[in-house]
Amino acid sequence: MRLARFSTVRARLLALLFAIALPIACVTALAVATAYRSITNAIEASQLQAADDFAVRTRVWYRGALRSLLSFGTAMSASKLSAEACGQAGQATLVEVKGFSAILLRMADGRSCAASRDPAIQAGDLAKAADRMGSLPRVPAWGGQELADARYGQISLGNSRFLVVHASNPDPAPGNLRDGLLLVDPGVLDNVFDLGNGSQGMEVALVSRASGVVASRGAGDDTSWLPEDNNNIPARGGRWEGRSRSGETRAYVARAVADPDFYVIAGFDDARERAARIQFAVLLLAPLITLGLLGAVYLRALEKHCLRWLRSIEAAARTRPAGATSRALVADDMPSDMRSVAEAFNTMVDEQEVRQRRLQTALDDNRFLVRELHHRVKNSLQVVQSYIGLSKRDYQSEARLALADAECRVHVLSAAYRFTLADGEMQPVRVDLFLEDVVTMISNLIRSRDQSVVSRIETEAVLSVDRIIPLGFVVADVASRVLRSTPGVSVTVLVHDIDADTIEIALEADRDIPFREPPRLFAGLLSQIQAVQSAEAEGRVLGRWRVKHEG
């Protein structure tokens, strides 16, 4: 896994935890599912085995009963006893063998022998029952060679119900047993169907499709556990789930005892399957919940021992641009590597603050020196302006005008410094205030009585002192040249905004003025202003320029 794909520490550690926990969860789920399948297979196998055991017991008992019938019949046929003597011997046998209720033997030579413990059961009843059983299909051999053609079932004679064992020899020797019938009390199957210990949730019954339940154990006389429809029982037995007569869903296993309709059926509730499902859920969820709790504890520990310290350092770092003094938190329970980072950060902050204080002190000193320097320059300019003003009193004509022109330019410098230092700090100069002051000074120093200098300034733009000074020189130079060469002229200084970043400066006269090439210094002044000429000097227009400003 490429942890670099994740941007944060939390995401990378979570991805690492997930990469470790996911295979564990998958292996756990696979192991639990395999165990659950093994358990359910074992439950199904045990259910099949239980039904097989009861079927084998039943078959063994029936074969024993068949063997008893054949043994008695062989003994009677060999003894050549009369019917009366044979009946007495059969009666004695029935008394000795508990559970045998009646017996009928019919020899190949026509002799018959009948005995019954119930006086209500006569020899004719037994003969009819033997004929009815003889008409049924013989029971297939269970394994190996069968002792005789046998048939098993259940019949009712009188007011009683009996298990019946019928044996026949289709081609007997003269004097030998042709067929025999044995009636047995169903109670003898109680031992056969003994469920033993640990039989909760299991019921077993010997069932005949024709006559119903022959014998059952596990639920007393209650047969509501049997399948709702006996016709749905598989012909060859097997395991299936179906609805019982009481409406519950149960698992059933059927095993044939005597085909086609004499079989053992075992019913099982879902207690073991339910216990297996609960065990599956516990085994599956316990590791997953453990992994979830581990992840929660892991996140909590990550938050407590790592991320909150990182956030404190980040918060301290982010407060510094706002000018606040902040230090990263350093605590005793901090991890040593985090504490080392926090202490290094605090040391860096302390050193930075020391440097900032030193820089601020140096900056304040520089500002003070610059401010003092500009004040000295402004004062010196005022002294120069005053000296020129005093000196021009001693001159007339052209010399006086030249000194007035020089005084005007010195005033431009002095006014620029006065405006830029108005609040004690260097700041941009408003164009309108500065040019109004310059126009007033031109009017006072250079204009004669028949001339005029006016202004129409409509802007609030500002320029730095480095650009406002050349602008004042340009206006003073153009106005001075026109005023000195043209008597009675009137000059107008126009300033207005072109757009949010540009102003246009124009000088116009009230009459056409012959164009005169400006001195070379004029081009240098325009480049300092970064001005672009928008109209040539022609006629009444003395010049028009566009200037980008700071705001």
XYZ file of C-alpha atoms in Angstrom:
551
model
C 0.000 0.000 0.000
C 1.313 3.429 -0.969
C 0.773 5.485 2.158
C 1.994 8.601 0.344
C -1.398 8.777 -1.352
C -2.888 9.910 1.949
C -2.195 13.508 2.914
C -2.604 13.457 6.714
C -0.968 11.501 9.527
C -4.366 10.260 10.684
C -5.261 8.971 7.224
C -1.925 7.194 6.781
C -2.060 5.500 10.175
C -5.685 4.513 9.604
C -4.769 3.083 6.203
C -1.946 1.115 7.838
C -4.318 -0.188 10.535
C -6.867 -1.115 7.879
C -4.200 -2.918 5.846
C -3.347 -4.997 8.917
C -6.899 -5.555 10.186
C -8.582 -6.407 6.865
C -6.594 -9.638 6.204
C -7.115 -10.655 9.835
C -10.857 -10.033 9.523
C -11.025 -11.989 6.244
C -9.084 -14.940 7.659
C -11.238 -14.874 10.806
C -14.448 -14.791 8.769
C -13.211 -17.649 6.566
C -12.203 -19.737 9.577
C -15.525 -19.099 11.331
C -17.512 -19.880 8.187
C -15.536 -23.116 7.738
C -16.116 -24.036 11.381
C -19.829 -23.246 11.081
C -20.103 -25.389 7.969
C -18.258 -28.218 9.699
C -20.582 -27.985 12.709
C -23.740 -27.986 10.586
C -22.394 -30.924 8.550
C -21.635 -32.766 11.792
C -25.174 -32.043 13.061
C -26.688 -33.331 9.839
C -24.436 -36.397 9.911
C -25.416 -37.129 13.530
C -29.091 -36.828 12.616
C -28.656 -39.228 9.710
C -26.708 -41.599 11.945
C -29.412 -41.516 14.635
C -32.104 -42.425 12.112
C -29.876 -45.191 10.713
C -29.338 -46.571 14.230
C -33.066 -46.795 14.913
C -33.730 -48.319 11.526
C -31.065 -50.956 12.146
C -32.485 -51.683 15.601
C -35.948 -52.114 14.129
C -34.727 -54.370 11.358
C -32.749 -56.474 13.839
C -35.811 -56.830 16.044
C -38.023 -57.823 13.125
C -35.446 -60.347 11.919
C -35.320 -61.764 15.455
C -39.090 -62.022 15.505
C -38.991 -63.662 12.058
C -36.362 -66.098 13.259
C -38.535 -66.985 16.274
C -41.510 -67.584 13.988
C -39.532 -69.780 11.612
C -37.921 -71.709 14.472
C -41.263 -72.492 16.091
C -42.763 -73.393 12.725
C -39.890 -75.719 11.867
C -40.137 -77.395 15.258
C -43.885 -77.899 14.932
C -43.669 -79.265 11.391
C -40.967 -81.721 12.418
C -42.849 -82.950 15.518
C -45.943 -84.017 13.550
C -48.146 -82.833 16.403
C -51.886 -82.674 16.045
C -53.563 -79.292 15.668
C -54.706 -79.449 19.285
C -51.285 -80.400 20.628
C -49.614 -77.814 18.402
C -51.985 -75.161 19.700
C -51.189 -76.089 23.270
C -47.451 -75.876 22.516
C -47.974 -72.503 20.862
C -49.993 -71.289 23.848
C -47.181 -72.301 26.175
C -44.679 -70.524 23.985
C -46.734 -67.339 24.025
C -46.884 -67.436 27.813
C -43.118 -67.784 28.073
C -42.182 -65.168 25.490
C -43.340 -61.778 26.723
C -44.869 -59.602 24.059
C -45.895 -62.386 21.630
C -49.705 -62.211 21.432
C -50.734 -64.776 18.776
C -49.263 -67.245 16.316
C -50.512 -69.102 13.262
C -48.694 -71.899 11.430
C -49.935 -73.507 8.226
C -48.169 -76.590 6.882
C -47.795 -77.718 3.303
C -49.861 -80.883 4.052
C -52.845 -78.750 5.158
C -52.314 -78.902 8.884
C -52.620 -75.623 10.815
C -51.675 -74.544 14.286
C -53.098 -71.438 15.983
C -52.652 -69.974 19.472
C -53.589 -66.642 21.056
C -53.325 -65.068 24.457
C -56.432 -63.022 23.696
C -59.591 -65.171 23.636
C -61.191 -62.652 21.298
C -58.740 -63.522 18.567
C -59.826 -66.762 16.832
C -58.006 -68.935 14.345
C -60.152 -67.635 11.517
C -59.129 -64.057 12.274
C -55.509 -65.106 12.168
C -56.025 -66.923 8.858
C -57.618 -63.858 7.285
C -54.761 -61.680 8.538
C -52.235 -64.182 7.113
C -53.967 -64.157 3.737
C -53.983 -60.352 3.718
C -50.309 -60.142 4.599
C -49.453 -62.804 2.027
C -50.934 -60.624 -0.700
C -48.479 -57.832 0.069
C -45.080 -57.531 -1.645
C -42.281 -59.307 0.157
C -39.698 -57.281 2.056
C -36.444 -56.948 0.078
C -33.418 -58.482 1.693
C -31.583 -56.016 3.960
C -28.205 -57.592 3.451
C -27.098 -61.065 2.551
C -29.686 -63.868 2.152
C -33.128 -63.451 3.715
C -34.463 -66.295 5.938
C -37.801 -66.441 4.102
C -40.225 -64.347 2.137
C -41.065 -61.890 4.929
C -43.652 -59.193 5.280
C -43.972 -56.751 8.145
C -46.734 -54.420 9.137
C -49.418 -53.469 11.619
C -52.961 -54.778 11.912
C -55.904 -54.329 14.247
C -57.798 -57.358 15.585
C -60.576 -56.963 18.021
C -59.952 -53.851 20.008
C -56.157 -54.133 19.901
C -53.388 -53.145 17.571
C -50.506 -55.519 16.840
C -47.230 -55.669 15.035
C -47.394 -58.439 12.504
C -44.600 -60.649 11.121
C -45.492 -62.902 8.207
C -43.203 -65.523 6.674
C -43.997 -67.748 3.689
C -42.363 -70.486 1.639
C -43.757 -70.450 -1.898
C -42.515 -74.037 -2.646
C -42.423 -75.982 0.636
C -41.602 -79.733 0.936
C -44.483 -81.991 2.061
C -45.074 -81.577 5.757
C -42.971 -78.401 6.058
C -44.126 -74.892 6.961
C -45.981 -73.136 4.192
C -46.557 -69.795 5.924
C -46.706 -68.401 9.413
C -48.061 -65.330 11.188
C -46.854 -63.777 14.435
C -48.670 -60.978 16.275
C -46.610 -58.913 18.728
C -47.654 -56.318 21.270
C -46.309 -52.883 20.077
C -45.033 -52.262 23.592
C -42.055 -54.494 22.944
C -40.622 -51.767 20.685
C -40.192 -49.442 23.660
C -36.762 -50.912 24.303
C -35.925 -50.758 20.608
C -36.809 -47.077 20.469
C -35.147 -46.137 23.724
C -33.663 -42.692 23.019
C -31.202 -42.863 25.878
C -29.535 -39.737 27.334
C -29.016 -36.531 25.438
C -32.118 -36.983 23.307
C -33.620 -33.531 23.851
C -35.074 -32.116 20.671
C -35.306 -35.540 18.986
C -38.374 -37.769 18.423
C -38.446 -41.148 16.686
C -41.373 -43.138 15.330
C -42.035 -46.311 13.362
C -44.614 -45.264 10.785
C -46.748 -47.075 8.271
C -48.235 -45.078 5.434
C -51.337 -47.239 5.547
C -52.009 -47.434 9.291
C -50.127 -44.462 10.717
C -47.802 -44.437 13.725
C -46.799 -47.894 14.947
C -44.567 -46.777 17.808
C -42.990 -43.475 18.856
C -40.671 -42.174 21.508
C -39.622 -38.734 22.649
C -42.953 -36.930 22.799
C -45.257 -39.392 24.559
C -48.536 -39.791 22.741
C -48.103 -36.405 21.054
C -47.470 -36.918 17.336
C -47.737 -33.270 16.330
C -43.996 -33.295 15.587
C -44.497 -35.602 12.594
C -44.459 -34.128 9.081
C -47.604 -32.346 8.033
C -47.915 -34.488 4.912
C -46.656 -38.067 5.025
C -46.798 -38.233 1.243
C -43.865 -35.811 1.071
C -41.539 -38.270 2.818
C -38.804 -39.292 0.361
C -39.337 -42.783 -1.017
C -35.737 -43.813 -0.335
C -35.419 -41.884 2.883
C -32.996 -39.024 3.441
C -32.929 -35.697 5.275
C -35.188 -32.744 4.610
C -36.738 -29.785 6.365
C -40.493 -29.438 6.471
C -43.458 -28.149 8.424
C -44.743 -30.309 11.280
C -48.358 -30.923 12.140
C -48.070 -28.250 14.833
C -46.852 -25.691 12.258
C -43.178 -25.631 13.291
C -40.300 -26.083 10.889
C -38.230 -29.140 11.782
C -35.577 -31.360 10.270
C -36.580 -34.934 9.423
C -34.699 -38.074 8.499
C -36.500 -41.174 7.160
C -35.135 -44.714 6.773
C -37.102 -47.560 5.243
C -37.642 -50.677 7.372
C -39.909 -52.571 5.006
C -40.584 -51.171 1.564
C -42.681 -49.537 0.395
C -44.497 -47.963 3.347
C -42.927 -49.132 6.611
C -40.184 -46.815 7.801
C -38.497 -45.124 10.732
C -38.755 -41.356 10.858
C -36.742 -39.134 13.235
C -37.595 -35.496 13.864
C -35.209 -32.845 15.214
C -35.829 -29.312 16.393
C -33.450 -26.482 15.416
C -31.859 -26.084 18.862
C -28.491 -27.370 17.708
C -28.589 -25.341 14.491
C -29.615 -22.289 16.481
C -26.756 -22.864 18.908
C -24.405 -23.252 15.933
C -25.668 -19.993 14.433
C -25.210 -18.202 17.745
C -21.731 -19.659 18.032
C -21.019 -18.588 14.446
C -22.220 -15.053 15.178
C -20.167 -14.883 18.369
C -17.048 -16.262 16.718
C -17.469 -13.924 13.765
C -18.439 -10.765 15.609
C -16.071 -11.121 18.562
C -12.881 -10.663 16.471
C -14.526 -7.956 14.383
C -15.724 -6.084 17.461
C -12.274 -6.572 18.963
C -10.709 -5.090 15.840
C -13.208 -2.229 15.961
C -12.426 -1.521 19.611
C -8.738 -1.771 18.811
C -9.237 0.787 16.037
C -11.174 3.082 18.396
C -8.496 2.800 21.085
C -5.853 3.318 18.407
C -7.582 6.495 17.186
C -8.051 7.726 20.739
C -4.393 7.151 21.523
C -3.414 8.808 18.244
C -5.575 11.819 19.072
C -4.342 12.077 22.665
C -0.641 11.422 22.174
C 0.035 12.781 18.712
C -2.538 14.835 16.840
C -3.506 17.273 19.591
C 0.138 18.226 20.103
C 0.565 18.695 16.371
C -2.545 20.883 16.285
C -1.218 22.987 19.164
C 2.008 23.602 17.233
C -0.005 24.382 14.082
C -2.275 26.785 15.994
C 0.734 28.555 17.466
C 2.301 28.859 14.016
C -0.910 30.194 12.425
C -1.415 32.907 15.070
C 1.907 34.532 14.246
C 0.849 36.178 10.943
C -1.891 37.960 12.899
C 0.740 39.548 15.110
C -0.166 37.626 18.258
C 2.510 36.175 20.476
C 1.975 32.432 20.812
C 3.999 29.455 21.902
C 3.477 25.754 21.278
C 2.185 23.904 24.322
C 4.831 21.924 26.212
C 3.538 19.447 28.815
C 5.033 16.707 30.973
C 2.862 14.002 29.378
C 4.000 14.946 25.883
C 5.911 12.300 23.914
C 9.592 13.139 23.930
C 9.833 13.608 20.161
C 6.775 15.900 20.146
C 8.194 17.873 23.077
C 11.465 18.260 21.208
C 9.585 19.637 18.161
C 7.545 22.021 20.342
C 10.629 23.276 22.184
C 12.471 23.776 18.888
C 9.473 25.702 17.550
C 9.318 27.909 20.661
C 13.058 28.554 20.423
C 12.636 29.553 16.788
C 9.759 31.887 17.750
C 11.853 33.505 20.501
C 14.761 34.088 18.135
C 12.430 35.447 15.469
C 10.837 37.866 17.911
C 14.266 39.095 18.981
C 15.187 39.667 15.346
C 11.855 41.391 14.687
C 12.354 43.716 17.641
C 15.812 44.580 16.416
C 14.549 45.126 12.892
C 11.653 47.236 14.152
C 14.042 49.329 16.218
C 16.314 49.798 13.235
C 13.328 50.623 11.026
C 12.048 53.181 13.518
C 15.512 54.744 13.655
C 15.676 54.861 9.865
C 12.232 56.405 9.637
C 13.232 59.026 12.171
C 16.420 59.779 10.263
C 14.585 59.960 6.928
C 11.903 62.179 8.428
C 14.538 64.452 9.934
C 16.414 64.484 6.657
C 13.305 65.517 4.737
C 12.487 68.154 7.324
C 15.990 69.530 6.915
C 15.545 69.477 3.130
C 12.180 71.238 3.420
C 13.603 73.827 5.771
C 16.624 74.316 3.539
C 14.343 74.820 0.515
C 12.314 77.369 2.423
C 15.553 79.175 3.296
C 16.622 79.096 -0.363
C 13.171 80.306 -1.442
C 13.303 83.144 1.074
C 16.829 84.066 -0.011
C 15.783 84.156 -3.674
C 12.728 86.248 -2.764
C 14.904 88.740 -0.931
C 17.495 88.800 -3.680
C 15.063 89.610 -6.527
C 14.204 92.905 -4.874
C 17.593 94.161 -6.021
C 16.929 93.339 -9.696
C 14.607 94.529 -12.396
C 13.382 93.313 -15.752
C 14.735 89.978 -17.017
C 16.888 89.272 -13.992
C 13.934 89.740 -11.672
C 11.790 87.408 -13.810
C 14.563 84.766 -13.825
C 14.828 84.882 -10.048
C 11.014 84.666 -9.742
C 11.077 81.634 -12.013
C 13.777 80.022 -9.845
C 11.824 80.864 -6.684
C 8.759 79.181 -8.177
C 10.676 75.965 -8.875
C 12.127 75.936 -5.362
C 8.588 76.354 -4.069
C 7.547 73.264 -6.043
C 10.164 71.285 -4.161
C 9.218 72.818 -0.837
C 5.466 72.225 -1.379
C 6.046 68.605 -2.387
C 7.960 67.892 0.824
C 5.425 69.817 2.871
C 2.547 67.700 1.575
C 4.359 64.379 1.715
C 5.400 64.995 5.355
C 2.083 66.493 6.445
C 1.450 63.717 9.019
C 5.043 63.184 10.018
C 5.470 60.184 7.716
C 6.292 59.901 4.052
C 3.040 59.421 2.119
C 1.696 59.967 -1.405
C 0.633 63.525 -2.337
C -2.826 64.440 -3.607
C -2.552 65.905 -7.095
C -5.357 68.449 -6.673
C -3.999 70.004 -3.455
C -0.449 70.133 -4.765
C -1.301 71.674 -8.163
C -3.621 74.225 -6.561
C -0.681 75.332 -4.402
C 1.635 75.421 -7.440
C -0.874 77.443 -9.504
C -1.243 79.912 -6.645
C 2.540 80.338 -6.392
C 2.839 80.808 -10.199
C 0.126 83.433 -10.026
C 1.922 85.216 -7.180
C 5.472 85.059 -8.500
C 5.396 85.050 -12.321
C 2.086 86.522 -13.440
C 1.960 90.219 -14.307
C -1.037 92.399 -13.630
C -2.655 91.921 -17.052
C -2.229 88.113 -16.941
C -4.072 85.363 -15.070
C -3.467 81.756 -14.065
C -6.470 79.648 -13.041
C -7.062 75.922 -12.419
C -9.892 73.447 -12.843
C -8.763 70.269 -11.105
C -11.282 67.433 -10.752
C -9.484 64.413 -9.335
C -8.485 62.836 -6.052
C -5.561 60.895 -7.472
C -2.281 60.674 -5.572
C 1.323 60.389 -6.724
C 4.519 59.643 -4.864
C 6.835 62.495 -4.058
C 9.293 61.276 -6.701
C 6.631 61.783 -9.399
C 4.740 64.798 -7.997
C 7.877 66.989 -8.056
C 8.508 66.539 -11.838
C 4.778 67.152 -12.441
C 5.018 70.477 -10.608
C 8.129 71.383 -12.635
C 6.284 70.596 -15.927
C 3.314 72.813 -15.019
C 5.603 75.624 -13.778
C 7.853 75.392 -16.862
C 5.007 75.527 -19.435
C 3.144 78.281 -17.599
C 6.321 80.322 -17.019
C 7.354 80.213 -20.691
C 3.903 81.367 -21.855
C 3.519 84.068 -19.224
C 6.992 85.512 -19.932
C 6.478 85.582 -23.707
C 2.837 86.641 -24.072
C 1.528 89.813 -22.391
C -2.093 89.784 -21.245
C -2.469 86.013 -21.643
C -4.628 83.847 -19.405
C -3.477 80.246 -18.654
C -5.758 77.472 -17.367
C -4.514 74.279 -15.732
C -6.996 71.367 -16.315
C -6.856 67.988 -14.552
C -9.555 65.276 -14.708
C -9.862 61.489 -14.447
C -9.790 59.369 -17.601
C -10.436 56.099 -15.778
C -9.804 54.600 -12.351
C -6.026 54.543 -12.904
C -5.352 57.430 -15.278
C -5.612 61.217 -15.130
C -5.159 63.745 -17.913
C -3.253 67.008 -17.321
C -3.667 69.849 -19.795
C -2.601 73.537 -20.027
C -4.556 75.882 -22.266
C -4.301 79.598 -23.115
C -7.059 81.993 -24.028
C -5.472 82.643 -27.436
C -3.272 80.890 -29.974
C 0.319 80.668 -28.811
C 3.198 80.185 -31.273
C 4.846 76.806 -30.602
C 8.351 76.888 -29.179
C 10.507 73.781 -28.712
C 10.803 73.020 -24.953
C 14.233 72.583 -23.395
C 15.819 69.106 -23.190
C 15.140 69.004 -19.468
C 11.406 68.930 -20.227
C 11.575 65.449 -21.791
C 13.401 64.149 -18.725
C 10.673 65.512 -16.463
C 7.961 63.739 -18.503
C 9.818 60.417 -18.301
C 10.074 60.759 -14.507
C 6.321 61.293 -14.311
C 5.816 58.324 -16.695
C 3.523 60.599 -18.685
C 2.225 59.882 -22.204
C 1.502 62.894 -24.414
C -2.109 62.738 -25.603
C -2.085 65.983 -27.681
C 0.640 68.101 -29.314
C 1.124 71.757 -28.305
C -0.813 73.642 -31.001
C -2.936 76.786 -31.043
C -4.444 77.402 -27.659
C -3.372 73.967 -26.324
C -0.051 74.257 -24.529
C 0.218 70.519 -23.860
C -1.846 67.508 -22.772
C -0.487 64.391 -21.010
C -1.908 61.242 -19.412
C -0.410 59.846 -16.215
C -1.025 56.549 -14.368
C -1.463 57.091 -10.625
C -1.428 54.992 -7.449
C -5.046 55.504 -6.415
